[in-house]
Amino acid sequence: MAPGQGFGIDEVVAQLRDLRNQSLQSRRRSGRPPKLPSRVALREIIDGLAAAMFPNRLGRPDLTVEGIDHFVGHTLDVALRSLNEQLGRELLFASNLDSLSEQDAARALAITREFAATLPRIRQLLDTDILAAYQGDPAARSMDEVLVCYPGIAAITHYRLAHVLYRQGVPLTARMIAELAHSLTGIDIHPGADIGERFFIDHGTGVVIGETAVIGRNVRLYQAVTLGAKRFPAGEDGALAKGDARHPIVEDDVVIYAGATVLGRVTIGHGSTIGGNVWLTRSVPPGSNVSQAQALTDAVIGVAGS
Amino acid sequence: MAPGQGFGIDEVVAQLRDLRNQSLQSRRRSGRPPKLPSRVALREIIDGLAAAMFPNRLGRPDLTVEGIDHFVGHTLDVALRSLNEQLGRELLFASNLDSLSEQDAARALAITREFAATLPRIRQLLDTDILAAYQGDPAARSMDEVLVCYPGIAAITHYRLAHVLYRQGVPLTARMIAELAHSLTGIDIHPGADIGERFFIDHGTGVVIGETAVIGRNVRLYQAVTLGAKRFPAGEDGALAKGDARHPIVEDDVVIYAGATVLGRVTIGHGSTIGGNVWLTRSVPPGSNVSQAQALTDAVIGVAGS
Amino acid sequence: MAPGQGFGIDEVVAQLRDLRNQSLQSRRRSGRPPKLPSRVALREIIDGLAAAMFPNRLGRPDLTVEGIDHFVGHTLDVALRSLNEQLGRELLFASNLDSLSEQDAARALAITREFAATLPRIRQLLDTDILAAYQGDPAARSMDEVLVCYPGIAAITHYRLAHVLYRQGVPLTARMIAELAHSLTGIDIHPGADIGERFFIDHGTGVVIGETAVIGRNVRLYQAVTLGAKRFPAGEDGALAKGDARHPIVEDDVVIYAGATVLGRVTIGHGSTIGGNVWLTRSVPPGSNVSQAQALTDAVIGVAGS
Amino acid sequence: MAPGQGFGIDEVVAQLRDLRNQSLQSRRRSGRPPKLPSRVALREIIDGLAAAMFPNRLGRPDLTVEGIDHFVGHTLDVALRSLNEQLGRELLFASNLDSLSEQDAARALAITREFAATLPRIRQLLDTDILAAYQGDPAARSMDEVLVCYPGIAAITHYRLAHVLYRQGVPLTARMIAELAHSLTGIDIHPGADIGERFFIDHGTGVVIGETAVIGRNVRLYQAVTLGAKRFPAGEDGALAKGDARHPIVEDDVVIYAGATVLGRVTIGHGSTIGGNVWLTRSVPPGSNVSQAQALTDAVIGVAGS
Amino acid sequence: MAPGQGFGIDEVVAQLRDLRNQSLQSRRRSGRPPKLPSRVALREIIDGLAAAMFPNRLGRPDLTVEGIDHFVGHTLDVALRSLNEQLGRELLFASNLDSLSEQDAARALAITREFAATLPRIRQLLDTDILAAYQGDPAARSMDEVLVCYPGIAAITHYRLAHVLYRQGVPLTARMIAELAHSLTGIDIHPGADIGERFFIDHGTGVVIGETAVIGRNVRLYQAVTLGAKRFPAGEDGALAKGDARHPIVEDDVVIYAGATVLGRVTIGHGSTIGGNVWLTRSVPPGSNVSQAQALTDAVIGVAGS
Amino acid sequence: MAPGQGFGIDEVVAQLRDLRNQSLQSRRRSGRPPKLPSRVALREIIDGLAAAMFPNRLGRPDLTVEGIDHFVGHTLDVALRSLNEQLGRELLFASNLDSLSEQDAARALAITREFAATLPRIRQLLDTDILAAYQGDPAARSMDEVLVCYPGIAAITHYRLAHVLYRQGVPLTARMIAELAHSLTGIDIHPGADIGERFFIDHGTGVVIGETAVIGRNVRLYQAVTLGAKRFPAGEDGALAKGDARHPIVEDDVVIYAGATVLGRVTIGHGSTIGGNVWLTRSVPPGSNVSQAQALTDAVIGVAGS
């Protein structure tokens, strides 16, 4: 390209600078532009933690009995130090200070340490989830296959890690981890949800589980199930709703088939089965068997051309 | 593997060559095999443009006041030169010539330059989208969180960039960018759609917005909403339909809840609310509040074992 | 961090070791931890095979007439050798032996060789799929665009490769390949399904096709279509169901619109059209035109505020 | 770092810009800044050509009989296309035009093609060099070891490739390749030198062979040997000397031991031996055995402290 | 490998830990293990600074008039921030404190800023060096070739950058940069040496220039020249010698041919020529022409077999 | 490039194939092409072992007390497994069999295990070398600087590792490691040489130490020192000389200054000093102080123009 025939970059840079400064002002962050946790770093952290929990299957295929604990220890060390740094960014961002306070640095360290201590418990929970998947899917041939193949297990792994962080008071990091799973699997579990052991999601694309949902033990979901909030009335001030319990409670041993939608703070009693595509906005007692009204299954069949 | 025990590669290569040549002949491209824009290059271009528009949050966390404009300028320079090259490939492909004509080279350059000039406007639009998300989701804690977490924002960013290119007459590049977003987020917005400011998609998996859809200001969608075409009658010649306005018009201030399906060139009047799972193939006046017929919400509940 | 203020890694490592050993014992794999095929390797293998089948469009844009067969040959060589190794891992895993037996090594080689020989046939099938997409979507401008843009084509490419492997007796590798497509596209086709030529899936997010589904020639699906099994009765022993034909048969020339759900071993007769969101659990004769019962399309419309 | 406390980058950028423009003006290249061949690209080209010539030992260890020619063909294709591009840069640079002329593009292609045709001959020559090293070094255990271990062989490989290019009229590319070898091995052979078969350099660090040196068959050199030009008289106009034959002629079957220096257009007759550290500026007849004057070997030995 | 047949890693780890702790104790660094500047980071910093000074030739070949300053600015920004961090490590290491003091952080910043301001001057000096090389070597075809090909220029570029840092009081970083050049080129210039403009080293392998050497303007050296210290008398306490002026002074317009050795604080008067392989330990007046004693050039020549 | 205008690759491939096959035949390796240890793998192995021995200074700068042993253990595990594989290649190559025998696999494992056990001893030796360098160079400021800066230490580290392997009967791997050091530093130490503790090489470029050299404790060398074999008489059969003790013995506490050449199986008595550029082919008693004959230091000095 000859001189003078460029892309007009200088002008674009100047305009973007003005917009950036206006935006920082409007967000009251002039001079303190946000430095958020890094998606790429969180991706590596989660992969590292998963590899540490399941080193043979998700770590390296060449691990030996002798080397495996060194791999686990080193992988944890790298992942936890990086997590500690990302948590520092979240706390700095939340503090609105110019640099990380000593107090927040100590808090990031305390959270990381406490989080590390929960990893064995998370591995135990995930073992129950894997077992549930193996027992719940006639196509599953082994628990090992379940761990490496099933997107539901990937999503639950992200969820169980993110949920601990959410509870520890770092919701932004937790949410970013949840979105990593969402992008990979199409399964969108808010890290605030509370989910018991032996949880299984089959296929999974389109599943949405809201922030205040509560799910018991041994629950099974299929693709496109929504456990959501009811619509917010027009004109409502959204801020008021924050933190309200607005998503369903699903008790133990419930199965919810594909495409079912359950909205609002309703309770699905234990042992219930919710049929495919059901739309449910009220509570049902234990042992319920909910299916679509007949009208919905009466498809109208005509012969083409008739 | 011992000699003579190979995979039969030579035979496979020969057969694939024959098929390739037949296919080139049938597409009338013998001697001019298509060299299309590169997915990998477009991925880097979009990431670069997003980083240039939002350098603190999507660029590098270590940027300082002094260095940020250099980062923005260099990132734009690299991204725009690569885009220019990809556009050259699309124009060559479309021209069916052996090599890029001077005219097409000049056109690629003109498109790139004009595209660059729209980036500040795109950043402005995205700021309105982010604000809408922040205001529209009770779970959102800050606008910064929205930008880095919400898949809807990622999809809209891709869309707003692709839409400009689509209008500039490079639909293949535009479409490839749209598919990058689709793969990341499960949200499929055709770059031909026309979408106003303050647009928000929550959760988003399974959303489909068709080529001729028109969406006003301040519209909010949830996961699995379809703004599609009606079914094409059996036996129709698909080519005739090309370019026809066949997707919905959604006016300002409309909310469409999860799973709703709106098909055909119908109009959703401003301020309307479309309920979850609604199936709609006719226009509704402004201020409408559309929900499923009662039958659909009457799920049949029985107690298991009864 | 000062000494003594660490993350407690040693303790976590020790606890994870105990859990890992318990898990290996319970899976009867003590001393033989599973070394499964690698997701990363399979990703590279599939990309290599796709590049070999479509080198101009999915390989390298700089290929010349002289160099293209060398590229194809070398790319195949690398991909097939890696596949051979992954198959060895699956067979070892299945054998429950300490190391790959000579018999299994020979079997991996035989499978790889036979698989290689099917690649030209797979390319032919994919050409019919691409043609069907081009003819079936009014927005498609060229067959080349279809190949590089349409997620449906990406999913079908993975499926057609995985299906051959599934039939050859390596279902774990096949399943992992299917999940790669699922993660990329939101389309979940079990490699056991049997699908004829000229197959087209538009948009595709949320499509699920079960293990024993049978799909004829010239079938077209839209997003969120499920070809699934009926619910399993409560208390059933899942293992009994394994391998049973439990998913639909879709005959030639059928179109199934977005969100339709077809469950169980039912047959959709040739030339039928299944409307959007239809829920279907019984067979329909050839030429049927199935739409939702009227109730479902009668949305209740009210004016907001009224 | 707080705003206003930066590194002063803008000022440095401005000053560097001024210096750059002055330098371009003084080199009469304003508006045509030099775009030279890329060191990184040449490194990859040479590695590729070496791998193509010796695929088992320098290519990939996993090559099979079936795959090896595909590897060689593809590796050559990539390397030659890249070489063609680098040659275009050299010709453009030499032409002082704004863009590559058609004539120069054709010339780059012709050079590349002719160069490719010499590769088998170069491999033959290198086989003689390897054999000479194997026979000439009592420490060599196999010819395979020689090829992968000996820096002399690496340097000669670079030289033989660069020499062909030098003769073809692309001396800058040739020189850059020679410097790649120099950096790797400490052996500096100007690509203009003319060297016969069965050439061996042992250890090699510090060897310098000048542009117009002529070396016959079966010559062996040790480390730190210089085949250089005599000093240029003070006040001489360097430009006059260009191209003059100013370096030694070394006939067949000569051995030159470590540290020997031979300067000027002298001839070392065939079958001669030049001793270590010899300083030689006149011709010697065939069969000479040159050693340092006795004085030089009479080191003065005293006992410390005496 | 079966369990129990490992490499004995745990035992090696334990022994290495003990040795490490003993070593830290003996160096009085227990609890403060040294975290030194990173070789890899310094390699990238130097490459970045060279690219910023010579962006067309050492930066990216695709730079345009429009983009070049953005490239330079961003490259400087990245390099200087990384340098600032490395300098912080050196200062921390030197301070023997647990963490970087505010004072040292400020000092690192001040050094970096002052260093940045010298870059234009360094570019000017390098332009004189390149010109000297071009004029001094009959084989040089253009100044551009000199910059990209000549190892002497690479070594001097490293030296000129390192020398500024050495003078600024960060000798470890300076030394590490010098060793990067040494490894690349075989030229070992201590960053403490003081070297005037128009400096040229041809071939260069084996050149050694000591810490207190002083070299004037327009000096030319060939390979294997040593400007060193005289031997240290046996029994001397090395620490006393630190910082003493113990290397030669070379005045303006001196040429020193290959292999010459000049030792001790002697002065080579301006305009002198030192012949190849000369061994010199005393000063020579301006205009001297030093060559080896005749004995050294009287090689003894015999005819083999005689 | 138009079809028919290619590089002639097919012809080159065919010719290279013929040459390759001829070469394999002449080396009696038809059907068993050599698969040698990989340079790249050995580079990573040595870097890993050095990092394990000196994790704070050569490993990662972010290591903490808690994480360091995990880093060391994992780094060793990776390096030793890779070494084991490379050793398998050398043994297979030496065996001339088609695949690695069980016996050789066991031998590779035994060598690796024994090699691992020597690492603490090697670290101890290197600590003595570092201390010697620190004490022997007035320019050295700390032992930490010595480890990260001095090429002599890098060369000795490679040597000490390679020497163990050489003694264990894997000379090819050992030699390849030595050449890695040679390329990095210009120092060429044959792994067969036997070198005591507290060994120091300053500057180092051009140093050559032969296979059968024996060097005592506390020896110091400068650049370009050769400890070589005497010339081999013309007509000698090189094979006979293999393994003969043909390089010097250097006793404890010897210093050899730059450029000195010591040839043949001579002994330098303990405590001797050998001056710069000395040429020595006979033994000298303990405490000798050897310098050049006076003639050599009598440079002839003239005033230019006189």
Coordinates of N, CA and C in Angstrom, one line a residue, chain D residues 115-228:
Chain D
F115 N 17.1 -24.6 -8.5 CA 17.7 -25.0 -7.2 C 17.1 -26.4 -6.7
A116 N 15.8 -26.6 -6.9 CA 15.2 -27.8 -6.5 C 15.9 -29.0 -7.2
A117 N 16.1 -28.8 -8.5 CA 16.7 -29.9 -9.3 C 18.1 -30.2 -8.8
T118 N 18.8 -29.4 -8.1 CA 20.1 -29.7 -7.6 C 20.1 -30.5 -6.3
L119 N 19.0 -30.6 -5.7 CA 19.0 -31.2 -4.3 C 19.5 -32.6 -4.3
P120 N 19.2 -33.5 -5.3 CA 19.7 -34.8 -5.3 C 21.3 -34.8 -5.4
R121 N 21.8 -33.9 -6.2 CA 23.2 -33.8 -6.3 C 23.9 -33.3 -5.0
I122 N 23.2 -32.4 -4.3 CA 23.7 -32.0 -3.0 C 23.7 -33.1 -2.0
R123 N 22.6 -33.9 -2.0 CA 22.6 -35.0 -1.1 C 23.8 -36.0 -1.4
Q124 N 24.1 -36.2 -2.7 CA 25.2 -37.0 -3.0 C 26.5 -36.5 -2.5
L125 N 26.7 -35.2 -2.7 CA 27.9 -34.6 -2.2 C 28.0 -34.7 -0.6
L126 N 26.9 -34.5 0.0 CA 26.9 -34.6 1.5 C 27.2 -36.0 1.9
D127 N 26.7 -37.0 1.2 CA 27.1 -38.4 1.5 C 28.6 -38.6 1.4
T128 N 29.3 -37.9 0.5 CA 30.7 -38.1 0.4 C 31.4 -37.3 1.6
D129 N 30.8 -36.2 2.0 CA 31.3 -35.5 3.2 C 31.2 -36.3 4.4
I130 N 30.0 -36.9 4.6 CA 29.8 -37.8 5.8 C 30.7 -38.9 5.8
L131 N 30.9 -39.5 4.7 CA 31.9 -40.7 4.6 C 33.3 -40.2 5.0
A132 N 33.7 -39.0 4.5 CA 35.0 -38.5 4.8 C 35.1 -38.3 6.3
A133 N 34.1 -37.8 6.9 CA 34.2 -37.5 8.4 C 34.3 -38.8 9.1
Y134 N 33.5 -39.8 8.7 CA 33.5 -41.1 9.4 C 34.9 -41.7 9.3
Q135 N 35.5 -41.6 8.1 CA 36.8 -42.2 7.9 C 37.9 -41.4 8.5
G136 N 37.7 -40.1 8.7 CA 38.7 -39.2 9.1 C 38.8 -39.0 10.6
D137 N 37.8 -39.4 11.4 CA 37.8 -39.2 12.8 C 37.8 -40.5 13.6
P138 N 38.8 -40.8 14.3 CA 38.9 -42.0 15.0 C 37.7 -42.1 16.1
A139 N 37.2 -41.0 16.5 CA 36.1 -41.1 17.5 C 34.7 -41.4 16.9
A140 N 34.6 -41.3 15.5 CA 33.3 -41.5 14.9 C 32.9 -43.0 14.9
R141 N 31.7 -43.3 15.3 CA 31.3 -44.7 15.4 C 30.5 -45.1 14.3
S142 N 29.8 -44.2 13.6 CA 28.9 -44.6 12.5 C 28.7 -43.3 11.7
M143 N 28.3 -43.5 10.4 CA 28.0 -42.4 9.5 C 26.7 -41.7 10.0
D144 N 25.8 -42.5 10.7 CA 24.6 -41.9 11.2 C 24.9 -40.9 12.3
E145 N 25.8 -41.3 13.2 CA 26.3 -40.4 14.2 C 26.9 -39.1 13.7
V146 N 27.7 -39.3 12.6 CA 28.3 -38.1 12.0 C 27.3 -37.1 11.6
L147 N 26.2 -37.6 10.9 CA 25.2 -36.7 10.3 C 24.5 -36.0 11.4
V148 N 24.2 -36.6 12.5 CA 23.3 -35.9 13.5 C 24.2 -35.2 14.6
C149 N 25.5 -35.5 14.7 CA 26.3 -34.9 15.7 C 27.2 -33.8 15.3
Y150 N 27.9 -34.0 14.1 CA 29.0 -33.2 13.8 C 28.6 -31.8 13.3
P151 N 29.1 -30.8 14.0 CA 28.8 -29.4 13.5 C 29.4 -29.2 12.1
G152 N 30.5 -29.8 11.8 CA 31.1 -29.6 10.5 C 30.1 -30.0 9.4
I153 N 29.4 -31.1 9.6 CA 28.4 -31.6 8.6 C 27.3 -30.6 8.5
A154 N 26.8 -30.0 9.7 CA 25.8 -29.0 9.6 C 26.2 -27.8 8.8
A155 N 27.5 -27.4 9.1 CA 28.0 -26.2 8.4 C 28.1 -26.5 6.9
I156 N 28.5 -27.6 6.5 CA 28.7 -28.0 5.1 C 27.4 -28.1 4.4
T157 N 26.4 -28.6 5.1 CA 25.0 -28.7 4.5 C 24.5 -27.3 4.2
H158 N 24.6 -26.4 5.1 CA 24.2 -25.0 4.9 C 25.0 -24.5 3.7
Y159 N 26.3 -24.7 3.7 CA 27.2 -24.2 2.7 C 26.8 -24.7 1.3
R160 N 26.6 -26.0 1.2 CA 26.3 -26.5 -0.2 C 25.0 -26.0 -0.7
L161 N 24.0 -25.8 0.2 CA 22.7 -25.2 -0.3 C 22.9 -23.7 -0.6
A162 N 23.7 -23.0 0.2 CA 23.9 -21.6 0.0 C 24.7 -21.3 -1.3
H163 N 25.7 -22.2 -1.5 CA 26.6 -22.0 -2.6 C 25.8 -22.0 -4.0
V164 N 24.8 -23.0 -4.0 CA 24.0 -23.0 -5.3 C 23.3 -21.7 -5.5
L165 N 22.7 -21.2 -4.4 CA 22.0 -19.9 -4.5 C 22.9 -18.8 -4.9
Y166 N 24.1 -18.8 -4.3 CA 25.0 -17.7 -4.6 C 25.4 -17.7 -6.1
R167 N 25.6 -18.9 -6.6 CA 25.9 -19.0 -8.0 C 24.7 -18.6 -8.9
Q168 N 23.5 -18.8 -8.4 CA 22.3 -18.4 -9.1 C 22.0 -16.9 -9.1
G169 N 22.8 -16.2 -8.4 CA 22.6 -14.7 -8.4 C 21.7 -14.2 -7.3
V170 N 21.6 -14.9 -6.2 CA 20.9 -14.4 -5.0 C 21.8 -14.4 -3.8
P171 N 22.8 -13.5 -3.8 CA 23.9 -13.6 -2.8 C 23.4 -13.2 -1.4
L172 N 22.4 -12.4 -1.3 CA 22.0 -12.0 0.1 C 21.3 -13.2 0.8
T173 N 20.4 -13.9 0.1 CA 19.8 -15.1 0.7 C 20.9 -16.1 1.0
A174 N 21.9 -16.3 0.1 CA 23.0 -17.2 0.4 C 23.7 -16.9 1.6
R175 N 24.0 -15.6 1.7 CA 24.8 -15.1 2.9 C 24.1 -15.3 4.2
M176 N 22.8 -15.0 4.2 CA 22.0 -15.2 5.4 C 22.0 -16.7 5.8
I177 N 21.9 -17.6 4.9 CA 22.0 -19.0 5.2 C 23.3 -19.4 5.8
A178 N 24.4 -18.8 5.2 CA 25.7 -19.1 5.8 C 25.8 -18.6 7.2
E179 N 25.2 -17.4 7.5 CA 25.3 -16.9 8.9 C 24.5 -17.8 9.8
L180 N 23.4 -18.4 9.3 CA 22.7 -19.3 10.2 C 23.6 -20.5 10.7
A181 N 24.4 -21.0 9.7 CA 25.4 -22.0 10.1 C 26.5 -21.5 11.0
H182 N 26.9 -20.3 10.7 CA 27.9 -19.6 11.6 C 27.5 -19.5 13.0
S183 N 26.2 -19.1 13.2 CA 25.7 -18.9 14.5 C 25.6 -20.3 15.3
L184 N 25.2 -21.3 14.5 CA 25.0 -22.6 15.1 C 26.3 -23.3 15.5
T185 N 27.3 -23.1 14.6 CA 28.5 -24.0 14.7 C 29.8 -23.2 14.9
G186 N 29.8 -21.9 14.8 CA 31.0 -21.2 14.8 C 31.9 -21.3 13.6
I187 N 31.4 -21.9 12.6 CA 32.1 -22.1 11.3 C 31.5 -21.2 10.3
D188 N 32.4 -20.4 9.7 CA 32.0 -19.3 8.8 C 32.5 -19.5 7.4
I189 N 31.7 -20.1 6.6 CA 32.1 -20.4 5.2 C 31.3 -19.5 4.3
H190 N 32.0 -18.6 3.6 CA 31.3 -17.7 2.7 C 30.7 -18.6 1.5
P191 N 29.5 -18.3 1.2 CA 28.8 -19.1 0.1 C 29.5 -19.0 -1.2
G192 N 30.3 -18.0 -1.4 CA 31.0 -17.9 -2.7 C 32.2 -18.9 -2.9
A193 N 32.6 -19.4 -1.8 CA 33.8 -20.4 -1.9 C 33.4 -21.6 -2.7
D194 N 34.4 -22.2 -3.3 CA 34.1 -23.4 -4.2 C 34.8 -24.6 -3.5
I195 N 34.0 -25.6 -3.1 CA 34.5 -26.7 -2.3 C 34.1 -28.0 -2.9
G196 N 35.1 -28.9 -3.1 CA 34.9 -30.2 -3.7 C 34.3 -31.2 -2.7
E197 N 34.1 -32.4 -3.2 CA 33.5 -33.4 -2.4 C 34.4 -34.0 -1.3
R198 N 33.9 -34.8 -0.4 CA 34.6 -35.4 0.7 C 35.3 -34.3 1.5
F199 N 34.6 -33.3 1.9 CA 35.1 -32.2 2.7 C 34.8 -32.4 4.1
F200 N 35.8 -32.3 5.0 CA 35.5 -32.6 6.4 C 36.1 -31.5 7.3
I201 N 35.3 -30.9 8.2 CA 35.8 -30.0 9.2 C 35.6 -30.6 10.6
D202 N 36.6 -30.8 11.4 CA 36.4 -31.4 12.7 C 36.4 -30.3 13.8
H203 N 35.5 -30.4 14.7 CA 35.3 -29.4 15.8 C 34.8 -28.1 15.2
G204 N 35.7 -27.4 14.5 CA 35.2 -26.4 13.6 C 35.1 -25.0 14.2
T205 N 34.9 -24.8 15.5 CA 34.8 -23.4 16.0 C 35.9 -22.5 15.5
G206 N 35.5 -21.4 14.9 CA 36.5 -20.4 14.5 C 37.0 -20.6 13.1
V207 N 36.6 -21.6 12.4 CA 37.0 -21.7 11.0 C 36.4 -20.6 10.2
V208 N 37.2 -20.0 9.3 CA 36.8 -18.9 8.4 C 37.3 -19.3 7.0
I209 N 36.3 -19.3 6.1 CA 36.7 -19.6 4.7 C 36.1 -18.5 3.8
G210 N 37.0 -17.8 3.1 CA 36.7 -16.6 2.4 C 35.9 -16.8 1.1
E211 N 35.4 -15.7 0.5 CA 34.5 -15.7 -0.6 C 35.1 -16.3 -1.9
T212 N 36.4 -16.1 -2.1 CA 37.0 -16.6 -3.4 C 37.9 -17.8 -3.1
A213 N 37.8 -18.4 -2.0 CA 38.6 -19.6 -1.7 C 38.2 -20.8 -2.6
V214 N 39.1 -21.6 -3.0 CA 38.9 -22.8 -3.9 C 39.5 -24.0 -3.2
I215 N 38.6 -25.0 -2.9 CA 39.1 -26.1 -2.1 C 38.7 -27.4 -2.9
G216 N 39.8 -28.3 -3.1 CA 39.6 -29.4 -3.9 C 38.9 -30.6 -3.2
R217 N 39.1 -31.8 -3.7 CA 38.5 -33.0 -3.2 C 39.2 -33.4 -1.9
N218 N 38.5 -34.0 -1.0 CA 39.1 -34.8 0.1 C 40.0 -33.9 1.0
V219 N 39.5 -32.8 1.3 CA 40.3 -31.9 2.1 C 39.7 -31.9 3.6
R220 N 40.6 -31.9 4.5 CA 40.2 -31.9 5.9 C 40.7 -30.7 6.7
L221 N 39.9 -30.1 7.4 CA 40.3 -28.9 8.2 C 39.9 -29.2 9.7
Y222 N 40.7 -28.5 10.6 CA 40.4 -28.6 12.0 C 39.9 -27.2 12.5
Q223 N 39.6 -27.1 13.8 CA 39.1 -25.8 14.3 C 40.0 -24.7 14.1
A224 N 39.4 -23.5 14.0 CA 40.2 -22.2 14.0 C 41.1 -22.1 12.8
V225 N 40.9 -22.8 11.7 CA 41.7 -22.6 10.5 C 41.1 -21.4 9.7
T226 N 41.9 -20.6 9.3 CA 41.5 -19.4 8.5 C 42.0 -19.6 7.0
L227 N 41.1 -19.5 6.1 CA 41.6 -19.4 4.7 C 41.1 -18.0 4.2
G228 N 42.0 -17.0 4.5 CA 41.5 -15.6 4.4 C 42.3 -14.8 3.3

